[in-house]
């Protein structure tokens, strides 16, 4: 049990840290675009700013994938689950989280592979920034790994305890009912 | 009929994955994987990541999370209340009441934002809670919003029109101008539908707004000043050459932060909450966009959209028949693809077809935006449905049913455009930007 | 059925002459192999975006593809040999430069798992402005769209303000004055309807960039001898017909710009000599970056 608690602590810490980095990246996108406009108005230029904004946007999206899953933001159709009743619903959940785990792991695998290849090929951005692409792509790979972990994490909890950890927050976003 | 087999396979796998509760973005990846693995000898996973990285890191997409953040900030200010205080006196007496704020709000915000997802979240964040509070039927709240948000792409600026214009080498400025009148007519049709519905519906019994005099209405309009200033800031920055269409989203964020600061409605905690909410919502949309980018590539490899388009081309149809065929074609394609992918994948085949029967390409740009945007509110793949689902927590079936009347209105709009082509062509023909 | 054919991603619309040349190349290969070897051109960036095409072909995600090769100059300066400003500014000079560079380029591509098939130039790059420009002094302070290292350097040398505008924002940026000037070919100006925003087009013929068509080496090696020969021969035919197309279109586009009331002219004597000066500076800078191989190419070209 102690080990389970350590796992819980580490995993939740990872999801939270990544989500904080994702929010920071989104703020970075905003900051770069504002800086780019101010620079232009004052006759200056920020080399490669549009490329950096793009990298930060990718980082923001991927790093937030896991948190978005755990907070019930990623959407799906769960009509079948309610039709199947409790027992059947649980099997359907095991199936859905299982498929989710497989696909997310598949994405994570190739995201890592592409970072490795970008490094090996010395792939550089074609913009004015000339960034080695493996650097921004690392954020994508990290986010993809975390999403896969989050899916597996929930799948294991579902099988072991019958409950997954996805807690929908839609009612907090907009006060409906 | 090779293409029927392809289409059938895609449909079966997609419905199976979505129906069994697999997350939308990942279900798209699953379908694309099956399609590519079966029909090409290419390395599937590597191509998938290329498509995902390219979609996730694209500059023109940075506007989307920023507009979403803008909506999150505005949602935490008094702006939504104020917009209601300002609009309500004018709309309250109309049959359909404050539901009209959904349509008017989307029309106004469409002039600021280039995508319908951003229009939907921003306006929805402001109107949905207020409308719910006043007891409007949820089905109508959701339906009108999902439908009216498609105006985000009809009324300029518009990502889809940019992509179309760049692809067929037509003037983006002209296309933008062409979208204005049809967008307004469509908004009017949505409102007319609301009026008729309110007259007939039995479950329409919102909390009545207090009765006030004309002078009081005008006085209440002062509450609209902040939202109008914000819109002027965003649109103005674009037309004054201070910002590009993409950068205008950042102006929107700056403006809403300023507003919030002036109202004293944003402390550190709610600022962080707005940023976090925007990050998660953007991530939700980004996962779907990544899946859609891969599916779009897989479709390209299988050649399905091309085969279908070539098949339509081989039928030798008249102008009207061709438009009808394309209407059906894009609705079918829209079951799987987002609007921009539908355009990119098919336009090189469609363009010569429409030119050969003498259809005006500027007019066709608005037509194609209209038909691919209908696909945003049809299941199984419909972005506005997804966003609505994420926002309200309702099942996709419920959202799709709620939006269906709006879909029919858009189909009706297609016929209006065919009957009155001047709607799209008059403005671009009579207004040309002078150089300098 | 499709697995035996090749998919060929390209970034430009179906109506662009580069795409038309690629389609003719595919038809030629099909004809030469009695219909057995089918290449499907996917225009418009529908399969892979322009940015991704070279990497996609390198890693076998696509067996063949087309890319504006100078976009990869960050990776290796040799890829930018066709885009050194004011070095080779006519079709003849450009052909000569390309011939001088080709052995090194083929070697470079081969080291990246790519087989060179053919290349087709764009029309010469001209200068679009919103006012008459007689000397570099007139350009000072003008907001200039810079999208590459070379265009950023030109802005720097001439005292223009470089603004980075992505393709999606270009039309609106020109319409609203976010950018006042840009360098591009007549065909691009025609495509974005430059006359809606700009008044002058100067045929400074800054450089003639090329689209290069390359195949994945592993895919190419799997072809039979006759298929390989068909790809090479049809590539040569495509290069020749693409070049002829580019020459024919250059005048056509210039005429179209003029017909739409733009002032089209060659640069005045002072502007020309100042720009040629930048050319010398930037050629020197390029040689320094590209090392011995680069210097050898420029020497062979200048002979
Ligand atoms: Na819009
Ligand atoms: Na749809």
PDB file of C-alpha atoms in Angstrom, chain B residues 141-412:
ATOM      1  CA  UNK B 141     -29.325  27.549 -25.550  1.00  0.00           C
ATOM      2  CA  UNK B 142     -26.976  24.882 -26.874  1.00  0.00           C
ATOM      3  CA  UNK B 143     -28.474  24.618 -30.346  1.00  0.00           C
ATOM      4  CA  UNK B 144     -28.462  28.323 -31.149  1.00  0.00           C
ATOM      5  CA  UNK B 145     -24.948  28.711 -29.823  1.00  0.00           C
ATOM      6  CA  UNK B 146     -23.483  25.759 -31.731  1.00  0.00           C
ATOM      7  CA  UNK B 147     -25.162  26.958 -34.936  1.00  0.00           C
ATOM      8  CA  UNK B 148     -24.418  30.651 -34.609  1.00  0.00           C
ATOM      9  CA  UNK B 149     -20.762  29.973 -33.810  1.00  0.00           C
ATOM     10  CA  UNK B 150     -20.273  28.801 -37.416  1.00  0.00           C
ATOM     11  CA  UNK B 151     -20.582  32.505 -38.267  1.00  0.00           C
ATOM     12  CA  UNK B 152     -17.053  32.737 -36.887  1.00  0.00           C
ATOM     13  CA  UNK B 153     -15.869  31.365 -40.221  1.00  0.00           C
ATOM     14  CA  UNK B 154     -18.382  33.094 -42.506  1.00  0.00           C
ATOM     15  CA  UNK B 155     -17.796  36.602 -41.220  1.00  0.00           C
ATOM     16  CA  UNK B 156     -14.206  37.761 -41.708  1.00  0.00           C
ATOM     17  CA  UNK B 157     -11.544  37.158 -40.546  1.00  0.00           C
ATOM     18  CA  UNK B 158     -11.866  33.467 -41.342  1.00  0.00           C
ATOM     19  CA  UNK B 159      -9.253  30.716 -41.271  1.00  0.00           C
ATOM     20  CA  UNK B 160     -11.188  28.590 -43.774  1.00  0.00           C
ATOM     21  CA  UNK B 161     -11.511  31.451 -46.260  1.00  0.00           C
ATOM     22  CA  UNK B 162      -7.784  32.157 -45.957  1.00  0.00           C
ATOM     23  CA  UNK B 163      -6.968  28.534 -46.699  1.00  0.00           C
ATOM     24  CA  UNK B 164      -9.399  28.455 -49.628  1.00  0.00           C
ATOM     25  CA  UNK B 165      -8.074  31.723 -51.053  1.00  0.00           C
ATOM     26  CA  UNK B 166      -4.445  30.693 -50.765  1.00  0.00           C
ATOM     27  CA  UNK B 167      -5.203  27.327 -52.362  1.00  0.00           C
ATOM     28  CA  UNK B 168      -6.971  28.614 -55.448  1.00  0.00           C
ATOM     29  CA  UNK B 169      -5.035  31.904 -55.791  1.00  0.00           C
ATOM     30  CA  UNK B 170      -7.937  34.230 -55.208  1.00  0.00           C
ATOM     31  CA  UNK B 171      -7.920  37.503 -53.322  1.00  0.00           C
ATOM     32  CA  UNK B 172      -8.366  36.951 -49.582  1.00  0.00           C
ATOM     33  CA  UNK B 173      -9.645  40.513 -49.266  1.00  0.00           C
ATOM     34  CA  UNK B 174     -12.390  39.812 -51.805  1.00  0.00           C
ATOM     35  CA  UNK B 175     -13.289  36.543 -50.145  1.00  0.00           C
ATOM     36  CA  UNK B 176     -13.513  38.281 -46.788  1.00  0.00           C
ATOM     37  CA  UNK B 177     -15.826  40.889 -48.226  1.00  0.00           C
ATOM     38  CA  UNK B 178     -17.893  38.184 -49.904  1.00  0.00           C
ATOM     39  CA  UNK B 179     -18.519  36.510 -46.549  1.00  0.00           C
ATOM     40  CA  UNK B 180     -20.024  39.548 -44.808  1.00  0.00           C
ATOM     41  CA  UNK B 181     -23.548  39.723 -46.287  1.00  0.00           C
ATOM     42  CA  UNK B 182     -24.225  35.974 -46.341  1.00  0.00           C
ATOM     43  CA  UNK B 183     -23.014  35.864 -42.729  1.00  0.00           C
ATOM     44  CA  UNK B 184     -25.463  38.568 -41.717  1.00  0.00           C
ATOM     45  CA  UNK B 185     -28.306  36.946 -43.662  1.00  0.00           C
ATOM     46  CA  UNK B 186     -27.577  33.635 -41.993  1.00  0.00           C
ATOM     47  CA  UNK B 187     -27.631  35.347 -38.581  1.00  0.00           C
ATOM     48  CA  UNK B 188     -30.992  36.891 -39.493  1.00  0.00           C
ATOM     49  CA  UNK B 189     -32.313  33.464 -40.488  1.00  0.00           C
ATOM     50  CA  UNK B 190     -31.200  32.004 -37.158  1.00  0.00           C
ATOM     51  CA  UNK B 191     -33.032  34.828 -35.401  1.00  0.00           C
ATOM     52  CA  UNK B 192     -36.153  34.371 -37.508  1.00  0.00           C
ATOM     53  CA  UNK B 193     -36.167  30.708 -36.587  1.00  0.00           C
ATOM     54  CA  UNK B 194     -35.944  31.650 -32.906  1.00  0.00           C
ATOM     55  CA  UNK B 195     -38.917  33.979 -33.243  1.00  0.00           C
ATOM     56  CA  UNK B 196     -41.042  31.298 -34.898  1.00  0.00           C
ATOM     57  CA  UNK B 197     -39.947  28.661 -32.432  1.00  0.00           C
ATOM     58  CA  UNK B 198     -40.785  30.877 -29.446  1.00  0.00           C
ATOM     59  CA  UNK B 199     -44.285  31.486 -30.838  1.00  0.00           C
ATOM     60  CA  UNK B 200     -44.924  27.740 -31.181  1.00  0.00           C
ATOM     61  CA  UNK B 201     -42.956  26.142 -28.343  1.00  0.00           C
ATOM     62  CA  UNK B 202     -44.680  24.919 -25.231  1.00  0.00           C
ATOM     63  CA  UNK B 203     -41.588  24.752 -23.040  1.00  0.00           C
ATOM     64  CA  UNK B 204     -40.665  28.359 -23.670  1.00  0.00           C
ATOM     65  CA  UNK B 205     -41.245  30.184 -20.384  1.00  0.00           C
ATOM     66  CA  UNK B 206     -38.167  32.150 -19.378  1.00  0.00           C
ATOM     67  CA  UNK B 207     -38.145  34.486 -16.409  1.00  0.00           C
ATOM     68  CA  UNK B 208     -39.614  37.669 -17.882  1.00  0.00           C
ATOM     69  CA  UNK B 209     -37.273  40.641 -18.007  1.00  0.00           C
ATOM     70  CA  UNK B 210     -38.508  43.759 -16.228  1.00  0.00           C
ATOM     71  CA  UNK B 211     -40.436  46.158 -18.451  1.00  0.00           C
ATOM     72  CA  UNK B 212     -38.612  49.433 -19.035  1.00  0.00           C
ATOM     73  CA  UNK B 213     -39.024  52.619 -21.058  1.00  0.00           C
ATOM     74  CA  UNK B 214     -37.106  53.522 -24.196  1.00  0.00           C
ATOM     75  CA  UNK B 215     -34.986  56.036 -22.312  1.00  0.00           C
ATOM     76  CA  UNK B 216     -34.054  53.364 -19.814  1.00  0.00           C
ATOM     77  CA  UNK B 217     -33.139  51.009 -22.646  1.00  0.00           C
ATOM     78  CA  UNK B 218     -30.780  53.588 -24.059  1.00  0.00           C
ATOM     79  CA  UNK B 219     -29.372  54.216 -20.619  1.00  0.00           C
ATOM     80  CA  UNK B 220     -28.835  50.490 -20.111  1.00  0.00           C
ATOM     81  CA  UNK B 221     -26.836  50.408 -23.323  1.00  0.00           C
ATOM     82  CA  UNK B 222     -23.959  52.046 -21.483  1.00  0.00           C
ATOM     83  CA  UNK B 223     -23.216  48.552 -20.195  1.00  0.00           C
ATOM     84  CA  UNK B 224     -22.299  47.635 -23.766  1.00  0.00           C
ATOM     85  CA  UNK B 225     -19.500  50.195 -23.860  1.00  0.00           C
ATOM     86  CA  UNK B 226     -16.786  47.863 -22.502  1.00  0.00           C
ATOM     87  CA  UNK B 227     -17.590  45.054 -24.954  1.00  0.00           C
ATOM     88  CA  UNK B 228     -17.758  47.527 -27.829  1.00  0.00           C
ATOM     89  CA  UNK B 229     -14.406  49.024 -26.837  1.00  0.00           C
ATOM     90  CA  UNK B 230     -12.919  45.557 -26.728  1.00  0.00           C
ATOM     91  CA  UNK B 231     -14.208  44.744 -30.196  1.00  0.00           C
ATOM     92  CA  UNK B 232     -12.950  48.047 -31.543  1.00  0.00           C
ATOM     93  CA  UNK B 233      -9.543  47.316 -30.042  1.00  0.00           C
ATOM     94  CA  UNK B 234      -9.308  43.888 -31.663  1.00  0.00           C
ATOM     95  CA  UNK B 235     -10.777  44.752 -35.072  1.00  0.00           C
ATOM     96  CA  UNK B 236      -9.215  48.195 -35.082  1.00  0.00           C
ATOM     97  CA  UNK B 237      -5.743  46.823 -34.443  1.00  0.00           C
ATOM     98  CA  UNK B 238      -6.136  44.596 -37.478  1.00  0.00           C
ATOM     99  CA  UNK B 239      -7.467  47.202 -39.888  1.00  0.00           C
ATOM    100  CA  UNK B 240      -5.049  49.863 -38.665  1.00  0.00           C
ATOM    101  CA  UNK B 241      -2.108  47.622 -39.498  1.00  0.00           C
ATOM    102  CA  UNK B 242      -1.014  47.354 -35.865  1.00  0.00           C
ATOM    103  CA  UNK B 243      -1.553  43.600 -35.733  1.00  0.00           C
ATOM    104  CA  UNK B 244      -1.894  40.679 -38.122  1.00  0.00           C
ATOM    105  CA  UNK B 245      -5.046  38.581 -37.978  1.00  0.00           C
ATOM    106  CA  UNK B 246      -3.201  36.078 -35.806  1.00  0.00           C
ATOM    107  CA  UNK B 247      -1.765  38.690 -33.470  1.00  0.00           C
ATOM    108  CA  UNK B 248      -5.182  40.280 -32.954  1.00  0.00           C
ATOM    109  CA  UNK B 249      -5.972  37.462 -30.520  1.00  0.00           C
ATOM    110  CA  UNK B 250      -3.211  38.725 -28.233  1.00  0.00           C
ATOM    111  CA  UNK B 251      -4.724  42.213 -28.429  1.00  0.00           C
ATOM    112  CA  UNK B 252      -7.981  40.608 -27.301  1.00  0.00           C
ATOM    113  CA  UNK B 253      -6.259  39.072 -24.281  1.00  0.00           C
ATOM    114  CA  UNK B 254      -4.568  42.387 -23.454  1.00  0.00           C
ATOM    115  CA  UNK B 255      -7.899  44.179 -23.765  1.00  0.00           C
ATOM    116  CA  UNK B 256      -9.772  41.766 -21.548  1.00  0.00           C
ATOM    117  CA  UNK B 257      -7.001  41.859 -18.944  1.00  0.00           C
ATOM    118  CA  UNK B 258      -7.241  45.654 -18.956  1.00  0.00           C
ATOM    119  CA  UNK B 259     -11.006  45.488 -18.594  1.00  0.00           C
ATOM    120  CA  UNK B 260     -10.691  43.045 -15.736  1.00  0.00           C
ATOM    121  CA  UNK B 261      -8.117  45.242 -14.044  1.00  0.00           C
ATOM    122  CA  UNK B 262     -10.331  48.320 -14.380  1.00  0.00           C
ATOM    123  CA  UNK B 263     -13.278  46.441 -12.893  1.00  0.00           C
ATOM    124  CA  UNK B 264     -11.094  45.040 -10.164  1.00  0.00           C
ATOM    125  CA  UNK B 265     -12.558  41.634 -10.949  1.00  0.00           C
ATOM    126  CA  UNK B 266      -9.356  39.696 -11.504  1.00  0.00           C
ATOM    127  CA  UNK B 267      -7.078  38.786  -8.614  1.00  0.00           C
ATOM    128  CA  UNK B 268      -4.044  36.530  -8.833  1.00  0.00           C
ATOM    129  CA  UNK B 269      -6.152  33.486  -8.089  1.00  0.00           C
ATOM    130  CA  UNK B 270      -8.762  34.020 -10.775  1.00  0.00           C
ATOM    131  CA  UNK B 271      -6.044  35.055 -13.247  1.00  0.00           C
ATOM    132  CA  UNK B 272      -4.361  31.704 -12.721  1.00  0.00           C
ATOM    133  CA  UNK B 273      -7.705  29.918 -12.911  1.00  0.00           C
ATOM    134  CA  UNK B 274      -8.420  31.585 -16.261  1.00  0.00           C
ATOM    135  CA  UNK B 275      -4.995  30.625 -17.608  1.00  0.00           C
ATOM    136  CA  UNK B 276      -5.330  27.039 -16.379  1.00  0.00           C
ATOM    137  CA  UNK B 277      -8.836  26.699 -17.811  1.00  0.00           C
ATOM    138  CA  UNK B 278      -7.677  28.043 -21.164  1.00  0.00           C
ATOM    139  CA  UNK B 279      -4.695  25.686 -21.149  1.00  0.00           C
ATOM    140  CA  UNK B 280      -6.863  22.612 -20.557  1.00  0.00           C
ATOM    141  CA  UNK B 281      -9.563  23.603 -23.036  1.00  0.00           C
ATOM    142  CA  UNK B 282      -6.913  24.341 -25.670  1.00  0.00           C
ATOM    143  CA  UNK B 283      -5.272  20.992 -24.940  1.00  0.00           C
ATOM    144  CA  UNK B 284      -8.622  19.271 -25.442  1.00  0.00           C
ATOM    145  CA  UNK B 285      -9.035  20.931 -28.828  1.00  0.00           C
ATOM    146  CA  UNK B 286      -5.368  20.353 -29.712  1.00  0.00           C
ATOM    147  CA  UNK B 287      -5.676  16.598 -29.165  1.00  0.00           C
ATOM    148  CA  UNK B 288      -8.629  16.488 -31.555  1.00  0.00           C
ATOM    149  CA  UNK B 289      -6.773  18.661 -34.070  1.00  0.00           C
ATOM    150  CA  UNK B 290      -3.753  16.343 -33.873  1.00  0.00           C
ATOM    151  CA  UNK B 291      -5.995  13.351 -34.530  1.00  0.00           C
ATOM    152  CA  UNK B 292      -7.738  15.201 -37.356  1.00  0.00           C
ATOM    153  CA  UNK B 293      -4.403  16.162 -38.954  1.00  0.00           C
ATOM    154  CA  UNK B 294      -3.352  12.504 -38.980  1.00  0.00           C
ATOM    155  CA  UNK B 295      -6.734  11.369 -40.311  1.00  0.00           C
ATOM    156  CA  UNK B 296      -6.534  13.992 -43.017  1.00  0.00           C
ATOM    157  CA  UNK B 297      -3.097  12.692 -44.042  1.00  0.00           C
ATOM    158  CA  UNK B 298      -4.291   9.080 -43.986  1.00  0.00           C
ATOM    159  CA  UNK B 299      -7.249  10.019 -46.190  1.00  0.00           C
ATOM    160  CA  UNK B 300      -4.785  11.697 -48.557  1.00  0.00           C
ATOM    161  CA  UNK B 301      -2.706   8.524 -48.757  1.00  0.00           C
ATOM    162  CA  UNK B 302      -5.739   6.311 -49.373  1.00  0.00           C
ATOM    163  CA  UNK B 303      -6.921   8.774 -52.021  1.00  0.00           C
ATOM    164  CA  UNK B 304     -10.530   8.575 -50.829  1.00  0.00           C
ATOM    165  CA  UNK B 305     -11.514  12.272 -51.080  1.00  0.00           C
ATOM    166  CA  UNK B 306      -9.814  12.448 -54.473  1.00  0.00           C
ATOM    167  CA  UNK B 307     -11.602   9.341 -55.766  1.00  0.00           C
ATOM    168  CA  UNK B 308     -14.962  10.673 -54.615  1.00  0.00           C
ATOM    169  CA  UNK B 309     -14.328  14.089 -56.143  1.00  0.00           C
ATOM    170  CA  UNK B 310     -13.162  12.524 -59.424  1.00  0.00           C
ATOM    171  CA  UNK B 311     -16.259  10.345 -59.482  1.00  0.00           C
ATOM    172  CA  UNK B 312     -18.509  13.405 -59.110  1.00  0.00           C
ATOM    173  CA  UNK B 313     -16.515  15.091 -61.866  1.00  0.00           C
ATOM    174  CA  UNK B 314     -17.127  12.149 -64.191  1.00  0.00           C
ATOM    175  CA  UNK B 315     -20.914  12.516 -63.947  1.00  0.00           C
ATOM    176  CA  UNK B 316     -21.096  15.540 -66.251  1.00  0.00           C
ATOM    177  CA  UNK B 317     -23.544  17.495 -64.104  1.00  0.00           C
ATOM    178  CA  UNK B 318     -25.190  20.847 -64.747  1.00  0.00           C
ATOM    179  CA  UNK B 319     -24.355  23.845 -62.564  1.00  0.00           C
ATOM    180  CA  UNK B 320     -27.206  23.275 -60.118  1.00  0.00           C
ATOM    181  CA  UNK B 321     -26.776  19.510 -60.053  1.00  0.00           C
ATOM    182  CA  UNK B 322     -23.076  19.954 -59.380  1.00  0.00           C
ATOM    183  CA  UNK B 323     -23.748  22.264 -56.452  1.00  0.00           C
ATOM    184  CA  UNK B 324     -26.230  19.767 -55.032  1.00  0.00           C
ATOM    185  CA  UNK B 325     -23.734  16.939 -55.466  1.00  0.00           C
ATOM    186  CA  UNK B 326     -21.055  19.011 -53.744  1.00  0.00           C
ATOM    187  CA  UNK B 327     -23.441  19.878 -50.926  1.00  0.00           C
ATOM    188  CA  UNK B 328     -23.990  16.189 -50.238  1.00  0.00           C
ATOM    189  CA  UNK B 329     -20.306  15.421 -50.814  1.00  0.00           C
ATOM    190  CA  UNK B 330     -19.059  17.928 -48.239  1.00  0.00           C
ATOM    191  CA  UNK B 331     -21.711  16.933 -45.720  1.00  0.00           C
ATOM    192  CA  UNK B 332     -20.561  13.317 -46.031  1.00  0.00           C
ATOM    193  CA  UNK B 333     -16.888  14.321 -45.845  1.00  0.00           C
ATOM    194  CA  UNK B 334     -17.726  16.518 -42.879  1.00  0.00           C
ATOM    195  CA  UNK B 335     -18.698  13.433 -40.949  1.00  0.00           C
ATOM    196  CA  UNK B 336     -14.967  12.696 -40.626  1.00  0.00           C
ATOM    197  CA  UNK B 337     -12.983  15.825 -41.344  1.00  0.00           C
ATOM    198  CA  UNK B 338     -12.827  19.363 -40.082  1.00  0.00           C
ATOM    199  CA  UNK B 339     -13.620  22.138 -42.549  1.00  0.00           C
ATOM    200  CA  UNK B 340     -10.074  23.136 -43.424  1.00  0.00           C
ATOM    201  CA  UNK B 341      -8.958  19.578 -44.157  1.00  0.00           C
ATOM    202  CA  UNK B 342     -12.023  19.031 -46.339  1.00  0.00           C
ATOM    203  CA  UNK B 343     -11.040  22.077 -48.383  1.00  0.00           C
ATOM    204  CA  UNK B 344      -7.331  21.269 -48.645  1.00  0.00           C
ATOM    205  CA  UNK B 345      -7.853  17.634 -49.631  1.00  0.00           C
ATOM    206  CA  UNK B 346     -10.427  18.184 -52.342  1.00  0.00           C
ATOM    207  CA  UNK B 347     -10.075  21.649 -53.781  1.00  0.00           C
ATOM    208  CA  UNK B 348      -7.520  20.778 -56.455  1.00  0.00           C
ATOM    209  CA  UNK B 349     -10.081  18.377 -57.970  1.00  0.00           C
ATOM    210  CA  UNK B 350     -13.128  20.564 -57.313  1.00  0.00           C
ATOM    211  CA  UNK B 351     -11.674  23.833 -58.630  1.00  0.00           C
ATOM    212  CA  UNK B 352     -11.527  22.858 -62.334  1.00  0.00           C
ATOM    213  CA  UNK B 353     -15.024  21.368 -62.043  1.00  0.00           C
ATOM    214  CA  UNK B 354     -16.566  24.591 -60.774  1.00  0.00           C
ATOM    215  CA  UNK B 355     -14.614  26.728 -63.237  1.00  0.00           C
ATOM    216  CA  UNK B 356     -15.716  24.567 -66.153  1.00  0.00           C
ATOM    217  CA  UNK B 357     -19.427  25.016 -65.412  1.00  0.00           C
ATOM    218  CA  UNK B 358     -18.907  28.746 -64.906  1.00  0.00           C
ATOM    219  CA  UNK B 359     -19.365  29.097 -61.151  1.00  0.00           C
ATOM    220  CA  UNK B 360     -17.844  32.272 -59.689  1.00  0.00           C
ATOM    221  CA  UNK B 361     -14.920  31.206 -57.484  1.00  0.00           C
ATOM    222  CA  UNK B 362     -15.412  34.004 -54.952  1.00  0.00           C
ATOM    223  CA  UNK B 363     -19.063  33.007 -54.579  1.00  0.00           C
ATOM    224  CA  UNK B 364     -17.991  29.383 -54.318  1.00  0.00           C
ATOM    225  CA  UNK B 365     -15.607  30.298 -51.481  1.00  0.00           C
ATOM    226  CA  UNK B 366     -18.542  31.398 -49.365  1.00  0.00           C
ATOM    227  CA  UNK B 367     -20.561  28.393 -50.493  1.00  0.00           C
ATOM    228  CA  UNK B 368     -17.803  25.992 -49.500  1.00  0.00           C
ATOM    229  CA  UNK B 369     -17.334  27.683 -46.096  1.00  0.00           C
ATOM    230  CA  UNK B 370     -21.057  27.355 -45.533  1.00  0.00           C
ATOM    231  CA  UNK B 371     -21.139  23.657 -46.420  1.00  0.00           C
ATOM    232  CA  UNK B 372     -17.975  22.668 -44.577  1.00  0.00           C
ATOM    233  CA  UNK B 373     -19.144  24.624 -41.534  1.00  0.00           C
ATOM    234  CA  UNK B 374     -22.388  22.672 -41.459  1.00  0.00           C
ATOM    235  CA  UNK B 375     -20.130  19.735 -40.831  1.00  0.00           C
ATOM    236  CA  UNK B 376     -19.031  21.396 -37.576  1.00  0.00           C
ATOM    237  CA  UNK B 377     -22.446  20.618 -36.125  1.00  0.00           C
ATOM    238  CA  UNK B 378     -22.995  17.133 -37.539  1.00  0.00           C
ATOM    239  CA  UNK B 379     -21.849  13.986 -35.736  1.00  0.00           C
ATOM    240  CA  UNK B 380     -19.660  12.012 -35.384  1.00  0.00           C
ATOM    241  CA  UNK B 381     -16.850  14.531 -36.062  1.00  0.00           C
ATOM    242  CA  UNK B 382     -18.091  18.064 -35.504  1.00  0.00           C
ATOM    243  CA  UNK B 383     -15.889  20.553 -33.707  1.00  0.00           C
ATOM    244  CA  UNK B 384     -18.653  22.767 -32.422  1.00  0.00           C
ATOM    245  CA  UNK B 385     -20.364  19.688 -31.013  1.00  0.00           C
ATOM    246  CA  UNK B 386     -17.144  18.689 -29.257  1.00  0.00           C
ATOM    247  CA  UNK B 387     -16.586  22.124 -27.797  1.00  0.00           C
ATOM    248  CA  UNK B 388     -20.232  22.361 -26.702  1.00  0.00           C
ATOM    249  CA  UNK B 389     -19.960  18.928 -25.148  1.00  0.00           C
ATOM    250  CA  UNK B 390     -16.831  19.955 -23.268  1.00  0.00           C
ATOM    251  CA  UNK B 391     -18.466  23.145 -22.126  1.00  0.00           C
ATOM    252  CA  UNK B 392     -21.807  21.818 -20.926  1.00  0.00           C
ATOM    253  CA  UNK B 393     -21.052  18.204 -20.095  1.00  0.00           C
ATOM    254  CA  UNK B 394     -23.946  16.992 -22.228  1.00  0.00           C
ATOM    255  CA  UNK B 395     -23.728  13.918 -24.442  1.00  0.00           C
ATOM    256  CA  UNK B 396     -22.874  14.466 -28.084  1.00  0.00           C
ATOM    257  CA  UNK B 397     -26.233  13.012 -29.116  1.00  0.00           C
ATOM    258  CA  UNK B 398     -28.054  15.671 -27.114  1.00  0.00           C
ATOM    259  CA  UNK B 399     -25.883  18.471 -28.481  1.00  0.00           C
ATOM    260  CA  UNK B 400     -26.217  17.210 -32.055  1.00  0.00           C
ATOM    261  CA  UNK B 401     -29.997  16.984 -31.749  1.00  0.00           C
ATOM    262  CA  UNK B 402     -30.131  20.484 -30.279  1.00  0.00           C
ATOM    263  CA  UNK B 403     -28.087  21.837 -33.171  1.00  0.00           C
ATOM    264  CA  UNK B 404     -29.961  19.992 -35.918  1.00  0.00           C
ATOM    265  CA  UNK B 405     -32.477  22.771 -36.676  1.00  0.00           C
ATOM    266  CA  UNK B 406     -29.498  25.105 -37.191  1.00  0.00           C
ATOM    267  CA  UNK B 407     -28.069  22.591 -39.643  1.00  0.00           C
ATOM    268  CA  UNK B 408     -31.328  22.694 -41.604  1.00  0.00           C
ATOM    269  CA  UNK B 409     -31.252  26.501 -41.607  1.00  0.00           C
ATOM    270  CA  UNK B 410     -27.754  26.383 -43.045  1.00  0.00           C
ATOM    271  CA  UNK B 411     -28.962  24.026 -45.776  1.00  0.00           C
ATOM    272  CA  UNK B 412     -31.727  26.537 -46.497  1.00  0.00           C
TER     273      UNK B 412
END
